[in-house]
Amino acid sequence: MHVACPLVADLDAVLRTAAAAAGWADAADFQPEVRAADPRHGDFQANGVLPHAKARRLNPRALAEQLVAALPAELLATCAVTVAGPGFINFTLHPEALLSWLRAHATADQLRAACAGGTAGTWVVDYSSPNTAKQMHVGHLRSAVIGEALCRLLAFSGATVVRDNHLGDWGTQFGKLIYGYKRGADLAALVADPIEELERLYKRGHEATPEGSPELEEARRELVRLQQGDPENVALWRKFSEVSLGAFQRIYDRLGIRFDHHLGESFYNDQVERVYTELTAAGIAEVSAGALVVFHPEHPRFKTQPFLIRKADGASNYASTDLATALYRTEHFGAAGIVIVTDFRQSDHFEQLFLTVGKWFAARGYRRPELHHVTFGAVTGEDGKALKTRSGDVIRLKALLDEAEERAFALVTAKSPELPEAERREIAAAVGVGAVQYADLAQNRSSNYVFSWDKMLSLEGNTAPYLLYAGARIHSIFRRAGVVPADAAALAAADAPSTPAELALARRLIRFPDAIRQARETLRPHLLCLYLFELAGDYSSFNNADKVLVEEPAVRARRLLLCARTMLVLETGLHLLGLRTLRRM
Ligand code: ARG
């Protein structure tokens, strides 16, 4: 064992070897179950001896003691190992081991190396994916923000990430939109505020085509013309898509999102035929009342609730394009994993989709990629109801981000009135947008999320301003010390952490790879937020207890080393969540 500071994976390997060395009969089946421990018990604990002993009717405590006796001396030089309770094994790293971790993780690349290996191959992440010709509203925020954080987490863990914006650009809305457009587009408005004008035209088209009217028939004919490739309508549709994408991109820019692809529903138009033929040939799909459907006899609900993959009139739908999309992502990108981020109301659709893909791919001899539907709850106001403007309209994402920046500007101005306005504006953009992103990410995505300006912009609590401010404070210590955090020479004299606050902070820092692993395995960014919040808390306790810029060179260096690593971990974590960090605030 040559690890200066053993972490979960190292301990797992050492314990497996020890089981063999101790002469256990079925050592190969031993699962050590190493995880970060409750800090009161140490840094890590192995819980696997208990179930192993229980299954074999052996004494767990005796087995645990055998294991500890078989541990290599190199490991015992880095940590104290004790057997607790009925047979848990606790590991408490020596301060020297903590120091060697701090020394070894000086750059974001070194941190990444410590986190890599969890995920391999190409992962396609399908997120944001709004419908074109409409504004993005606050409901679209969650998919964009959660999806981007997942992309970054997956890439950091070793995956090659493909960011794919699966635009809803082929719906029946285009019939009404073209109808409305041909009867009263305001060309000046279309140039000035294109997406606003498209929405107006759609509304108009919708109002002018009531159910059962000849006008509705005409709108349907416009749609059919578009689908049959009529040049005028296709040109209009292209223009609508372009205009929409331009407006979406302005939002993505503010959120730090860059897609690799915008392969919307329309892209799969000519690929759905293959879906119908193959699923029918494989006996997976059947015709029912004129439509093509898939039943899943093994599923309690989907054995009778059909997955409709082609409408009775022959038209494709959301399911047809999503099936074609799964095939394309597998064949074209060689996806090892596919992650789709939408609200929880689409759960049935994706459950049926994934079941169908599983059978289809098995029939054609493809390995099914790992498929994940990442769901999230609704955004509500503080009254628990859907978030609306005062006049009752949906809140547009652009207006929301503008307001966030305005509010953050007031906050920054109150805190740092001496900074020039341009700088305060820049800081406000990072704080405001960051506050919105972080508030969305910081809680379990499965819950509804209550939108509260006061909470998300507070300098206290699990918020972006609190974490950004903690980072800015560390930058200011380095400015006062007259060294830069990357200056290895300034930190060379550091000795091992020794005060309770130093030790607690160091123990938190070494858990970063574990927090990343948990967030990635569960596809839940709030676990990373929680870790960063706890880190900032430990840093703040350290800062209150131990003065950093003291005279003694070894103490000053070791405290600066802790500051530098806190900053690195904090900033790396915030970047993984999609936030911009600040040197001043
Ligand atoms: N356009 C859809 C919506 O706004 C989301 C698409 C998600 N991706 C997918 N492959 N179905 O609800």
Short mmCIF file of C-alpha atoms and ligand atoms in Angstrom, two decimals, residues 126 128-131 140 166-168 265 318 322 325 329 340-342 346 349-350, ligand 1:
data_model
loop_
_atom_site.label_atom_id
_atom_site.label_comp_id
_atom_site.label_asym_id
_atom_site.label_seq_id
_atom_site.Cartn_x
_atom_site.Cartn_y
_atom_site.Cartn_z
CA ASP A 126 -30.85 15.80 -22.32
CA SER A 128 -33.59 22.26 -20.67
CA SER A 129 -35.29 21.01 -23.86
CA PRO A 130 -37.99 23.72 -24.06
CA ASN A 131 -40.64 23.93 -26.73
CA HIS A 140 -37.65 25.60 -17.46
CA HIS A 166 -33.95 18.13 -27.16
CA LEU A 167 -36.12 21.01 -28.34
CA GLY A 168 -39.85 20.52 -28.69
CA GLU A 265 -37.97 16.40 -32.06
CA TYR A 318 -43.61 12.29 -28.27
CA ASP A 322 -38.17 9.59 -28.00
CA THR A 325 -33.82 9.44 -30.00
CA ARG A 329 -27.94 8.30 -29.02
CA ILE A 340 -33.07 13.03 -19.24
CA VAL A 341 -34.06 15.88 -16.93
CA THR A 342 -37.76 16.82 -16.81
CA GLN A 346 -43.41 12.79 -17.21
CA HIS A 349 -43.75 8.30 -20.15
CA PHE A 350 -40.10 7.63 -19.34
N1 ARG B 1 -39.91 19.43 -24.56
C1 ARG B 1 -40.26 18.68 -23.40
C2 ARG B 1 -41.02 19.57 -22.42
O1 ARG B 1 -40.95 20.78 -22.52
C3 ARG B 1 -39.07 18.09 -22.68
C4 ARG B 1 -38.25 17.13 -23.49
C5 ARG B 1 -37.40 16.23 -22.63
N2 ARG B 1 -36.62 15.31 -23.40
C6 ARG B 1 -37.10 14.24 -24.03
N3 ARG B 1 -36.26 13.48 -24.68
N4 ARG B 1 -38.36 13.93 -24.02
O2 ARG B 1 -41.66 19.05 -21.53
#
